[in-house]
Tab-separated table of C-alpha atoms in Angstrom:
chain	number	residue	atom	x	y	z
U	1	MET	CA	0.047	-0.054	0.053
U	2	SER	CA	1.417	3.404	-1.022
U	3	SER	CA	2.306	5.932	1.645
U	4	MET	CA	0.214	9.068	1.836
U	5	SER	CA	0.864	12.701	2.948
U	6	ALA	CA	-0.826	14.098	5.977
U	7	GLU	CA	-3.043	16.119	3.703
U	8	GLU	CA	-4.028	13.003	1.741
U	9	GLU	CA	-4.825	11.163	5.063
U	10	ASP	CA	-6.959	14.076	6.164
U	11	GLU	CA	-8.919	13.919	2.775
U	12	ALA	CA	-9.189	10.087	3.074
U	13	ARG	CA	-10.708	10.469	6.582
U	14	GLU	CA	-13.053	13.056	5.493
U	15	ARG	CA	-14.304	11.013	2.525
U	16	ARG	CA	-14.761	7.902	4.847
U	17	LEU	CA	-16.876	10.004	7.237
U	18	ALA	CA	-18.988	11.269	4.341
U	19	GLU	CA	-19.769	7.697	3.279
U	20	ILE	CA	-20.469	6.668	6.840
U	21	GLU	CA	-22.959	9.659	7.045
U	22	PHE	CA	-24.633	8.514	3.735
U	23	VAL	CA	-25.251	5.007	5.121
U	24	ARG	CA	-26.797	6.417	8.357
U	25	SER	CA	-29.060	8.768	6.471
U	26	ALA	CA	-30.031	6.280	3.690
U	27	TYR	CA	-31.012	3.201	5.864
U	28	GLY	CA	-32.912	2.600	9.030
U	29	GLU	CA	-31.078	1.517	12.186
U	30	ASP	CA	-32.279	-2.147	11.754
U	31	GLU	CA	-31.142	-2.177	8.009
U	32	ALA	CA	-27.571	-0.776	8.301
U	33	TRP	CA	-25.302	0.537	11.069
U	34	VAL	CA	-21.752	1.507	11.607
U	35	VAL	CA	-19.119	0.351	14.197
U	36	ASP	CA	-17.014	3.479	14.150
U	37	GLU	CA	-13.849	2.185	15.911
U	38	LYS	CA	-13.522	-0.546	13.224
U	39	LEU	CA	-14.709	1.633	10.308
U	40	THR	CA	-17.023	-1.334	9.504
U	41	ILE	CA	-20.495	-0.897	7.893
U	42	TYR	CA	-23.039	-3.732	8.451
U	43	ARG	CA	-25.893	-4.113	6.168
U	44	ARG	CA	-28.720	-6.668	6.918
U	45	LEU	CA	-30.156	-8.165	3.701
U	46	LEU	CA	-33.523	-9.918	3.975
U	47	VAL	CA	-33.463	-13.036	1.753
U	48	SER	CA	-36.743	-14.619	2.605
U	49	SER	CA	-39.507	-12.846	4.657
U	50	SER	CA	-41.581	-15.969	4.940
U	51	ASP	CA	-38.742	-17.952	6.381
U	52	GLY	CA	-37.147	-15.040	8.293
U	53	VAL	CA	-33.640	-15.678	6.652
U	54	SER	CA	-31.294	-12.723	6.327
U	55	VAL	CA	-27.698	-12.116	5.584
U	56	LEU	CA	-25.391	-9.766	7.475
U	57	LEU	CA	-22.917	-8.138	5.008
U	58	SER	CA	-19.842	-6.344	6.441
U	59	LEU	CA	-17.796	-3.652	4.646
U	60	THR	CA	-14.557	-2.545	6.396
U	61	MET	CA	-12.636	0.487	5.225
U	62	PRO	CA	-8.866	-0.102	5.463
U	63	ASP	CA	-6.324	2.652	5.881
U	64	GLY	CA	-5.977	4.736	2.824
U	65	TYR	CA	-9.431	4.137	1.572
U	66	PRO	CA	-10.843	5.506	-0.711
U	67	ILE	CA	-7.874	7.395	-2.133
U	68	ASP	CA	-5.292	4.536	-2.396
U	69	GLU	CA	-6.221	2.195	-5.156
U	70	GLU	CA	-4.745	-0.666	-3.231
U	71	ALA	CA	-6.922	0.133	-0.254
U	72	VAL	CA	-9.991	-1.944	-1.250
U	73	LEU	CA	-12.970	-2.630	0.934
U	74	VAL	CA	-12.732	-5.758	3.016
U	75	ILE	CA	-15.981	-7.603	2.545
U	76	ASP	CA	-17.467	-10.671	4.309
U	77	ALA	CA	-20.999	-12.012	4.828
U	78	ARG	CA	-22.745	-14.484	7.066
U	79	ILE	CA	-26.217	-15.646	7.968
U	80	SER	CA	-27.624	-13.132	10.502
U	81	ASP	CA	-27.684	-14.583	14.014
U	82	ASP	CA	-30.917	-12.915	14.980
U	83	ALA	CA	-32.757	-13.963	11.911
U	84	VAL	CA	-36.188	-15.546	12.663
U	85	GLY	CA	-35.269	-18.621	10.520
U	86	ALA	CA	-32.237	-19.322	12.804
U	87	SER	CA	-34.453	-20.933	15.379
U	88	SER	CA	-37.062	-22.323	13.115
U	89	SER	CA	-37.180	-26.067	12.798
U	90	SER	CA	-39.496	-26.164	9.763
U	91	PHE	CA	-38.213	-28.132	6.827
U	92	THR	CA	-38.629	-25.107	4.445
U	93	ALA	CA	-36.733	-22.678	6.681
U	94	LYS	CA	-33.918	-25.139	7.177
U	95	ASN	CA	-33.638	-25.737	3.491
U	96	MET	CA	-33.690	-21.984	2.878
U	97	ARG	CA	-31.029	-21.234	5.405
U	98	LYS	CA	-28.694	-23.954	3.844
U	99	MET	CA	-29.309	-22.599	0.327
U	100	VAL	CA	-28.312	-19.081	1.506
U	101	MET	CA	-25.227	-20.465	3.395
U	102	ASP	CA	-24.064	-22.278	0.309
U	103	SER	CA	-24.695	-19.108	-1.858
U	104	LEU	CA	-22.745	-16.709	0.345
U	105	PRO	CA	-19.450	-17.193	-1.594
U	106	SER	CA	-21.273	-15.982	-4.705
U	107	LEU	CA	-22.486	-12.876	-2.937
U	108	ILE	CA	-19.067	-12.029	-1.398
U	109	GLU	CA	-17.357	-12.512	-4.845
U	110	ALA	CA	-19.907	-10.226	-6.517
U	111	CYS	CA	-19.425	-7.580	-3.830
U	112	ARG	CA	-15.604	-7.876	-4.003
U	113	LEU	CA	-15.571	-7.491	-7.865
U	114	SER	CA	-17.771	-4.295	-7.340
U	115	ALA	CA	-15.257	-2.919	-4.831
U	116	LEU	CA	-12.407	-3.661	-7.091
U	117	GLU	CA	-14.143	-1.912	-9.998
U	118	TYR	CA	-14.284	1.346	-7.978
U	119	ALA	CA	-10.823	0.994	-6.263
U	120	GLY	CA	-9.385	4.408	-5.645
U	121	SER	CA	-12.751	5.957	-5.216
U	122	GLU	CA	-15.852	5.800	-2.994
U	123	SER	CA	-17.377	2.248	-3.396
U	124	ILE	CA	-19.734	1.756	-0.438
U	125	PHE	CA	-22.822	2.644	-2.371
U	126	ALA	CA	-21.753	0.583	-5.497
U	127	VAL	CA	-21.127	-2.521	-3.285
U	128	LEU	CA	-24.399	-2.131	-1.447
U	129	SER	CA	-26.249	-1.793	-4.778
U	130	THR	CA	-24.531	-5.057	-5.994
U	131	ALA	CA	-25.633	-6.789	-2.861
U	132	ASP	CA	-29.238	-5.667	-3.359
U	133	GLU	CA	-29.075	-6.846	-6.935
U	134	TRP	CA	-27.612	-10.119	-6.002
U	135	ILE	CA	-30.569	-10.693	-3.520
U	136	SER	CA	-33.188	-9.642	-6.073
U	137	VAL	CA	-31.725	-11.383	-9.203
U	138	ASP	CA	-28.869	-13.831	-8.611
U	139	PHE	CA	-30.326	-15.522	-5.669
U	140	VAL	CA	-33.729	-15.713	-7.212
U	141	ASP	CA	-32.070	-17.607	-10.051
U	142	ILE	CA	-30.376	-19.899	-7.510
U	143	PHE	CA	-33.646	-20.460	-5.729
U	144	GLU	CA	-35.514	-21.186	-8.844
U	145	SER	CA	-32.917	-23.517	-10.312
U	146	SER	CA	-32.999	-25.566	-7.034
U	147	ASN	CA	-36.773	-25.932	-7.491
U	148	HIS	CA	-36.435	-26.735	-11.237
U	149	ILE	CA	-38.254	-23.564	-12.235
U	150	ASN	CA	-36.978	-22.395	-15.583
U	151	THR	CA	-37.832	-18.686	-15.656
U	152	ASP	CA	-36.144	-15.354	-16.375
U	153	ASP	CA	-36.991	-11.891	-15.052
U	154	THR	CA	-40.624	-10.833	-15.722
U	155	ASN	CA	-39.666	-8.746	-18.743
U	156	GLU	CA	-36.888	-11.050	-19.910
U	157	VAL	CA	-37.556	-13.672	-22.508
U	158	GLU	CA	-37.581	-17.487	-22.358
U	159	ILE	CA	-34.996	-19.165	-24.583
U	160	THR	CA	-37.085	-21.503	-26.690
U	161	SER	CA	-37.709	-21.575	-30.366
U	162	LYS	CA	-41.069	-20.077	-31.063
U	163	CYS	CA	-41.160	-21.295	-34.632
U	164	ASP	CA	-41.227	-25.130	-34.845
U	165	ASN	CA	-41.625	-25.445	-38.655
U	166	GLY	CA	-39.102	-24.504	-41.211
U	167	LEU	CA	-35.848	-22.527	-41.047
U	168	VAL	CA	-35.827	-19.517	-38.651
U	169	LEU	CA	-33.537	-16.571	-38.387
U	170	GLY	CA	-32.867	-15.785	-34.727
U	171	ARG	CA	-31.488	-12.768	-32.821
U	172	ARG	CA	-30.591	-12.364	-29.244
U	173	LEU	CA	-29.769	-9.348	-27.052
U	174	ILE	CA	-27.757	-10.675	-24.013
U	175	HIS	CA	-27.146	-8.345	-21.128
U	176	SER	CA	-24.357	-8.888	-18.624
U	177	HIS	CA	-23.230	-7.033	-15.439
U	178	HIS	CA	-19.938	-6.616	-17.177
U	179	ILE	CA	-17.570	-8.123	-19.810
U	180	ILE	CA	-14.017	-7.538	-18.812
U	181	ALA	CA	-12.001	-10.805	-18.452
U	182	GLN	CA	-9.945	-11.562	-21.562
U	183	SER	CA	-11.103	-15.256	-21.376
U	184	LYS	CA	-14.790	-14.316	-21.602
U	185	ARG	CA	-14.130	-11.568	-24.301
U	186	LYS	CA	-12.425	-14.353	-26.384
U	187	ALA	CA	-15.061	-16.875	-25.788
U	188	VAL	CA	-17.918	-14.549	-26.734
U	189	VAL	CA	-16.276	-14.026	-30.179
U	190	GLU	CA	-14.933	-17.561	-30.696
U	191	LEU	CA	-18.227	-19.272	-29.863
U	192	ALA	CA	-20.125	-17.018	-32.238
U	193	ASP	CA	-17.788	-18.075	-34.982
U	194	GLN	CA	-18.228	-21.658	-34.076
U	195	TYR	CA	-21.933	-21.370	-34.391
U	196	ASN	CA	-21.834	-19.169	-37.566
U	197	LEU	CA	-23.382	-16.305	-35.781
U	198	GLY	CA	-22.460	-12.621	-36.258
U	199	GLY	CA	-23.152	-9.491	-34.350
U	200	TYR	CA	-21.581	-7.138	-31.671
U	201	SER	CA	-20.034	-7.605	-28.298
U	202	LYS	CA	-19.781	-4.382	-26.110
U	203	ILE	CA	-17.297	-4.929	-23.367
U	204	GLY	CA	-17.115	-2.980	-20.085
U	205	TRP	CA	-19.860	-2.122	-17.606
U	206	PRO	CA	-22.484	-3.280	-18.539
U	207	GLY	CA	-21.698	-5.849	-21.176
U	208	GLU	CA	-24.030	-6.301	-24.126
U	209	ILE	CA	-23.948	-8.880	-26.826
U	210	VAL	CA	-26.232	-9.005	-29.909
U	211	VAL	CA	-26.038	-12.041	-32.059
U	212	GLU	CA	-27.830	-13.172	-35.277
U	213	GLY	CA	-27.982	-16.454	-37.228
U	214	GLU	CA	-30.003	-19.672	-37.432
U	215	GLU	CA	-32.251	-19.907	-34.477
U	216	SER	CA	-31.100	-23.313	-33.335
U	217	ASP	CA	-27.479	-21.971	-33.306
U	218	CYS	CA	-28.580	-18.916	-31.251
U	219	ILE	CA	-30.109	-21.185	-28.596
U	220	ALA	CA	-26.907	-23.275	-28.481
U	221	TYR	CA	-24.788	-20.201	-28.261
U	222	VAL	CA	-26.758	-18.653	-25.351
U	223	ASN	CA	-26.769	-22.023	-23.428
U	224	GLU	CA	-23.014	-22.291	-23.818
U	225	ILE	CA	-22.463	-18.723	-22.826
U	226	ARG	CA	-24.643	-19.080	-19.721
U	227	SER	CA	-22.611	-22.065	-18.542
U	228	MET	CA	-19.661	-19.661	-17.836
U	229	ARG	CA	-19.396	-17.957	-14.512
U	230	TRP	CA	-21.082	-14.471	-14.516
U	231	GLN	CA	-22.015	-11.986	-11.934
U	232	HIS	CA	-25.315	-11.710	-13.833
U	233	LEU	CA	-26.203	-12.545	-17.365
U	234	ALA	CA	-29.702	-12.775	-18.975
U	235	VAL	CA	-31.303	-12.721	-22.379
U	236	ARG	CA	-33.269	-9.414	-22.423
U	237	GLY	CA	-34.612	-9.603	-25.989
U	238	GLU	CA	-35.073	-11.882	-28.997
U	239	GLU	CA	-36.470	-11.951	-32.425
U	240	GLN	CA	-37.341	-14.832	-34.888
U	241	LEU	CA	-38.248	-14.533	-38.474
U	242	ALA	CA	-39.393	-17.571	-40.608
U	243	VAL	CA	-37.540	-17.863	-43.932
U	244	LYS	CA	-37.956	-20.085	-46.949
U	245	ASP	CA	-34.420	-21.416	-47.341
U	246	GLN	CA	-30.785	-20.818	-46.295
U	247	ASP	CA	-30.288	-18.285	-49.083
U	248	GLN	CA	-33.140	-16.070	-47.797
U	249	LEU	CA	-31.806	-16.587	-44.199
U	250	GLU	CA	-28.502	-15.058	-45.369
U	251	GLN	CA	-30.126	-12.294	-47.262
U	252	THR	CA	-32.287	-11.377	-44.222
U	253	ARG	CA	-29.255	-11.040	-41.930
U	254	VAL	CA	-28.501	-7.342	-41.080
U	255	LEU	CA	-25.560	-7.765	-38.606
U	256	PRO	CA	-22.058	-8.516	-39.584
U	257	ASN	CA	-21.485	-12.206	-40.415
U	258	LYS	CA	-18.601	-12.213	-37.784
U	259	MET	CA	-18.834	-11.153	-34.135
U	260	GLN	CA	-17.144	-7.773	-33.698
U	261	GLU	CA	-15.998	-6.550	-30.296
U	262	LEU	CA	-16.753	-2.920	-29.566
U	263	GLY	CA	-15.422	-0.708	-26.806
U	264	ASP	CA	-17.147	0.315	-23.593
U	265	ASP	CA	-19.180	3.162	-25.121
U	266	MET	CA	-22.803	2.318	-25.100
U	267	SER	CA	-23.664	4.658	-27.861
U	268	CYS	CA	-21.446	2.779	-30.249
U	269	ILE	CA	-23.430	-0.387	-30.132
U	270	ALA	CA	-26.646	1.620	-29.940
U	271	GLU	CA	-25.872	3.391	-33.207
U	272	ARG	CA	-24.874	0.230	-35.010
U	273	CYS	CA	-28.077	-1.572	-33.893
U	274	LYS	CA	-30.115	1.423	-35.019
U	275	ASP	CA	-28.335	1.460	-38.420
U	276	ALA	CA	-29.245	-2.227	-38.829
U	277	GLY	CA	-32.851	-1.496	-38.029
U	278	LEU	CA	-32.543	-3.275	-34.616
U	279	GLU	CA	-33.147	-0.250	-32.307
U	280	GLU	CA	-36.163	-1.951	-30.564
U	281	LEU	CA	-33.989	-5.101	-29.954
U	282	PHE	CA	-31.134	-2.976	-28.450
U	283	LEU	CA	-33.544	-1.057	-26.235
U	284	THR	CA	-34.384	-4.326	-24.537
U	285	SER	CA	-30.973	-4.110	-22.960
U	286	MET	CA	-32.470	-1.380	-20.705
U	287	LYS	CA	-35.725	-3.374	-20.251
U	288	ILE	CA	-37.667	-1.136	-22.643
U	289	TYR	CA	-39.943	-3.439	-24.592
U	290	SER	CA	-42.144	-3.006	-27.577
U	291	LYS	CA	-44.923	-5.136	-28.932
U	292	LYS	CA	-44.267	-6.338	-32.446
U	293	GLU	CA	-46.146	-8.479	-34.984
U	294	SER	CA	-46.002	-12.138	-34.622
U	295	VAL	CA	-42.362	-13.184	-34.452
U	296	SER	CA	-42.944	-15.989	-36.913
U	297	SER	CA	-44.179	-13.717	-39.691
U	298	ASP	CA	-42.551	-14.243	-43.202
U	299	ALA	CA	-39.399	-12.222	-43.450
U	300	SER	CA	-40.191	-11.069	-46.894
U	301	ASN	CA	-43.429	-9.402	-45.578
U	302	GLN	CA	-42.139	-8.003	-42.339
U	303	LYS	CA	-43.613	-4.633	-41.405
U	304	ASP	CA	-42.460	-1.934	-39.099
U	305	SER	CA	-45.641	-1.660	-37.226
U	306	ILE	CA	-44.196	-1.192	-33.686
U	307	GLU	CA	-46.104	0.027	-30.781
U	308	SER	CA	-43.520	2.076	-28.913
U	309	SER	CA	-43.082	1.614	-25.094
U	310	SER	CA	-41.772	4.492	-23.093
U	311	TYR	CA	-39.603	5.255	-20.142
U	312	SER	CA	-41.859	5.431	-17.172
U	313	TYR	CA	-39.942	7.766	-14.885
U	314	GLY	CA	-37.695	10.719	-15.195
U	315	ALA	CA	-35.689	13.280	-13.377
U	316	LEU	CA	-34.801	16.787	-14.618
U	317	CYS	CA	-31.719	18.285	-12.900
U	318	HIS	CA	-29.813	21.510	-12.849
U	319	VAL	CA	-26.018	21.532	-12.189
U	320	ASP	CA	-24.565	24.774	-11.318
U	321	HIS	CA	-21.065	24.078	-12.868
U	322	MET	CA	-18.815	21.369	-13.922
U	323	ARG	CA	-15.096	22.156	-13.523
U	324	ASP	CA	-14.046	18.853	-14.958
U	325	GLY	CA	-16.789	18.815	-17.419
U	326	LYS	CA	-15.541	15.893	-19.648
U	327	GLY	CA	-14.846	13.649	-16.553
U	328	TYR	CA	-18.048	14.707	-14.885
U	329	ARG	CA	-20.175	13.830	-18.047
U	330	LYS	CA	-18.344	10.476	-18.463
U	331	TRP	CA	-19.132	9.562	-14.911
U	332	LEU	CA	-22.839	10.355	-15.404
U	333	ARG	CA	-23.009	8.310	-18.597
U	334	LYS	CA	-21.360	5.348	-16.986
U	335	ALA	CA	-23.477	5.486	-13.896
U	336	SER	CA	-26.700	5.841	-15.991
U	337	ALA	CA	-25.705	2.949	-18.377
U	338	ALA	CA	-24.951	0.750	-15.331
U	339	ALA	CA	-28.450	1.404	-13.958
U	340	GLY	CA	-30.054	0.809	-17.322
U	341	CYS	CA	-31.040	4.526	-17.599
U	342	LYS	CA	-30.970	6.947	-20.542
U	343	LEU	CA	-29.068	10.152	-19.927
U	344	LEU	CA	-29.072	13.548	-21.727
U	345	VAL	CA	-26.833	16.416	-20.809
U	346	LYS	CA	-27.305	19.769	-22.418
U	347	ALA	CA	-25.897	23.359	-21.871
U	348	SER	CA	-27.458	26.513	-23.143
U	349	GLU	CA	-25.398	28.507	-25.581
U	350	SER	CA	-26.761	31.895	-24.473
U	351	ASN	CA	-23.818	32.221	-21.964
U	352	VAL	CA	-20.854	30.147	-22.945
U	353	LYS	CA	-18.737	31.296	-19.883
U	354	ARG	CA	-21.396	30.140	-17.466
U	355	PRO	CA	-23.789	27.913	-19.296
U	356	LEU	CA	-27.079	26.644	-17.953
U	357	ILE	CA	-26.406	22.888	-17.418
U	358	ILE	CA	-29.411	20.555	-17.563
U	359	VAL	CA	-29.264	16.731	-16.926
U	360	SER	CA	-32.095	14.445	-17.670
U	361	ILE	CA	-32.265	10.834	-16.466
U	362	LEU	CA	-34.872	8.452	-17.852
U	363	GLY	CA	-35.831	4.862	-16.926
U	364	GLU	CA	-37.595	2.876	-14.396
U	365	GLU	CA	-38.441	4.703	-11.092
U	366	SER	CA	-36.108	2.511	-9.026
U	367	ASP	CA	-33.264	2.821	-11.447
U	368	VAL	CA	-33.450	6.635	-11.676
U	369	LYS	CA	-33.594	6.903	-7.990
U	370	ARG	CA	-30.453	4.746	-7.741
U	371	VAL	CA	-28.507	7.002	-10.133
U	372	LEU	CA	-29.558	10.171	-8.193
U	373	LYS	CA	-28.593	8.595	-4.818
U	374	ARG	CA	-25.193	7.548	-6.345
U	375	TRP	CA	-24.753	10.930	-7.893
U	376	ARG	CA	-25.265	12.716	-4.533
U	377	THR	CA	-22.856	10.424	-2.626
U	378	SER	CA	-19.970	10.156	-5.265
U	379	ARG	CA	-17.112	12.550	-5.984
U	380	VAL	CA	-17.984	13.369	-9.560
U	381	ASP	CA	-16.092	16.767	-9.963
U	382	VAL	CA	-13.041	18.551	-8.703
U	383	ASP	CA	-12.837	21.593	-6.376
U	384	SER	CA	-10.924	24.837	-7.118
U	385	ALA	CA	-7.701	22.970	-6.003
U	386	GLY	CA	-8.317	20.025	-8.448
U	387	LYS	CA	-9.279	17.580	-5.674
U	388	PRO	CA	-12.188	15.168	-6.276
U	389	CYS	CA	-15.312	16.485	-4.530
U	390	LEU	CA	-18.880	15.649	-3.952
U	391	GLU	CA	-21.582	17.563	-5.948
U	392	ARG	CA	-23.225	20.119	-3.560
U	393	MET	CA	-24.950	22.401	-6.142
U	394	MET	CA	-27.069	19.983	-8.133
U	395	THR	CA	-30.896	20.688	-7.894
U	396	VAL	CA	-33.626	18.189	-8.919
U	397	LEU	CA	-36.112	20.509	-10.787
U	398	ALA	CA	-38.644	17.813	-11.487
U	399	GLU	CA	-38.969	14.148	-10.718
U	400	GLY	CA	-41.820	11.644	-11.320
U	401	LYS	CA	-43.805	9.537	-13.828
U	402	LEU	CA	-43.637	10.825	-17.415
U	403	SER	CA	-46.971	11.650	-18.715
U	404	LEU	CA	-46.032	12.102	-22.405
U	405	PRO	CA	-45.011	8.971	-24.374
U	406	GLN	CA	-43.926	11.357	-27.174
U	407	HIS	CA	-40.461	11.529	-25.667
U	408	LYS	CA	-39.697	8.317	-27.345
U	409	THR	CA	-39.369	10.296	-30.660
U	410	VAL	CA	-36.231	12.044	-29.262
U	411	ASP	CA	-33.107	10.160	-30.317
U	412	MET	CA	-31.463	10.198	-26.973
U	413	ASP	CA	-28.287	8.399	-27.994
U	414	SER	CA	-27.644	10.940	-30.894
U	415	LEU	CA	-28.482	13.901	-28.703
U	416	ASP	CA	-26.302	12.989	-25.844
U	417	ARG	CA	-23.026	13.547	-27.712
U	418	GLU	CA	-20.033	15.693	-26.776
U	419	ASP	CA	-20.173	17.514	-30.170
U	420	GLN	CA	-23.861	18.374	-29.447
U	421	LEU	CA	-23.541	19.443	-25.903
U	422	ILE	CA	-24.316	23.128	-26.402
U	423	VAL	CA	-27.677	24.056	-27.877
U	424	SER	CA	-29.878	27.185	-28.101
U	425	ASP	CA	-32.415	28.064	-25.368
U	426	GLN	CA	-35.304	27.329	-27.765
U	427	THR	CA	-33.835	23.899	-28.749
U	428	LEU	CA	-33.330	23.157	-25.020
U	429	ARG	CA	-36.995	24.068	-24.345
U	430	ASN	CA	-38.273	21.816	-27.325
U	431	ILE	CA	-36.274	18.804	-26.175
U	432	LEU	CA	-37.359	19.018	-22.589
U	433	GLN	CA	-40.988	19.645	-23.477
U	434	VAL	CA	-41.047	16.484	-25.660
U	435	ILE	CA	-39.530	14.457	-22.807
U	436	GLY	CA	-41.223	15.798	-19.702
U	437	GLY	CA	-44.218	17.745	-21.094
U	438	THR	CA	-45.457	20.959	-19.595
U	439	GLU	CA	-44.017	20.516	-16.085
U	440	TRP	CA	-40.506	20.145	-17.510
U	441	LEU	CA	-41.008	23.151	-19.876
U	442	ASN	CA	-42.256	25.400	-17.107
U	443	GLU	CA	-39.300	24.382	-14.859
U	444	ILE	CA	-36.649	25.329	-17.544
U	445	GLU	CA	-38.365	28.524	-18.381
U	446	SER	CA	-38.489	29.539	-14.804
U	447	LEU	CA	-34.804	28.785	-14.478
U	448	MET	CA	-33.984	30.717	-17.648
U	449	HIS	CA	-35.966	33.747	-16.378
U	450	LEU	CA	-33.851	33.745	-13.177
U	451	ARG	CA	-30.526	33.952	-14.907
């Protein structure tokens, strides 16, 4: 562990205290608590309310955290001693307790990976979010597998061929918590080649894979990919098109014949899918679904009659300033993408020296709130001395359910680009009105009037 100056130690201490204060304000006393002398945060995670089984997760901050990249959170977990199920003699409770006990290494590994991802910065919130996700997603998979229930998330799709007769062109959108390891990156590409599938693999956080080819090969590919060890991986979207023969199948393909690995910029795979006419399939990566015509319709007569779905929740925010604008916006985009949200950052050109900075976050309510909470508790900018600092001058102007589905007509991926950051006041009004309706328009006009 590298040595730090007295000034750096003071900063590290201040940042640790800020995270402790966040935990105390964000959770009830029975949900999370802090042992100050050990700098350890305990979080109780309820696994099964019916059986009273819960897990006690501990996060200990070592010296140097969060400045020193080598000072990573020390993470452990155990069955909570005061869980109701601890004294229960019922067969179900005992089975649940054993299942949770056997699954704890998976939870600990997921949390440690999250801590490593944010090494050198605050990671408490990220790790706690990972733990919550593990309880609601990964453990559900473990529980269902043990009961021989073959289901995915409510909005995710079942991997079965929906077209039993004739040749079928299949497509899959596979979402992963991340794709980083070289072994997995290599396997994603090589397996696609083995099954004669093409498409794109977006690495980083999150990981996204879109593949296309014969339906039976898509099924085999997904099954083999799933057999690998992932923190979280699920098929979010699929398409099937009935074709007459192999020639028509090849002519109907719209993705590259070979799997291409892309970088960690979500907009890159989004643009390529859009160019290929697969925007709706890509949107399933963020659990944004559309109702299409029968998946087994003839490919030669396929129509574009798609009933658009919409983001159900949104937050309109004003940021007073961004000293490290590029780094700040990069953090916002990464945090939003990790939560499955859409982000839009715009600045009014009427005053370039002190522009009006507006940030819009769209997604499911829980996901938007997760981004906002992480935003308030992370060091996203730098102060006048160039040191990382918390955002103290961000204001949420409007937050709630979006009443206008027309916002789907805004190309969010194209608009949220660095070369289109600055827009006119009128353009900003138009964009926000389409997204958030009259409420958002009134908020931005009031803000412009106060300048």
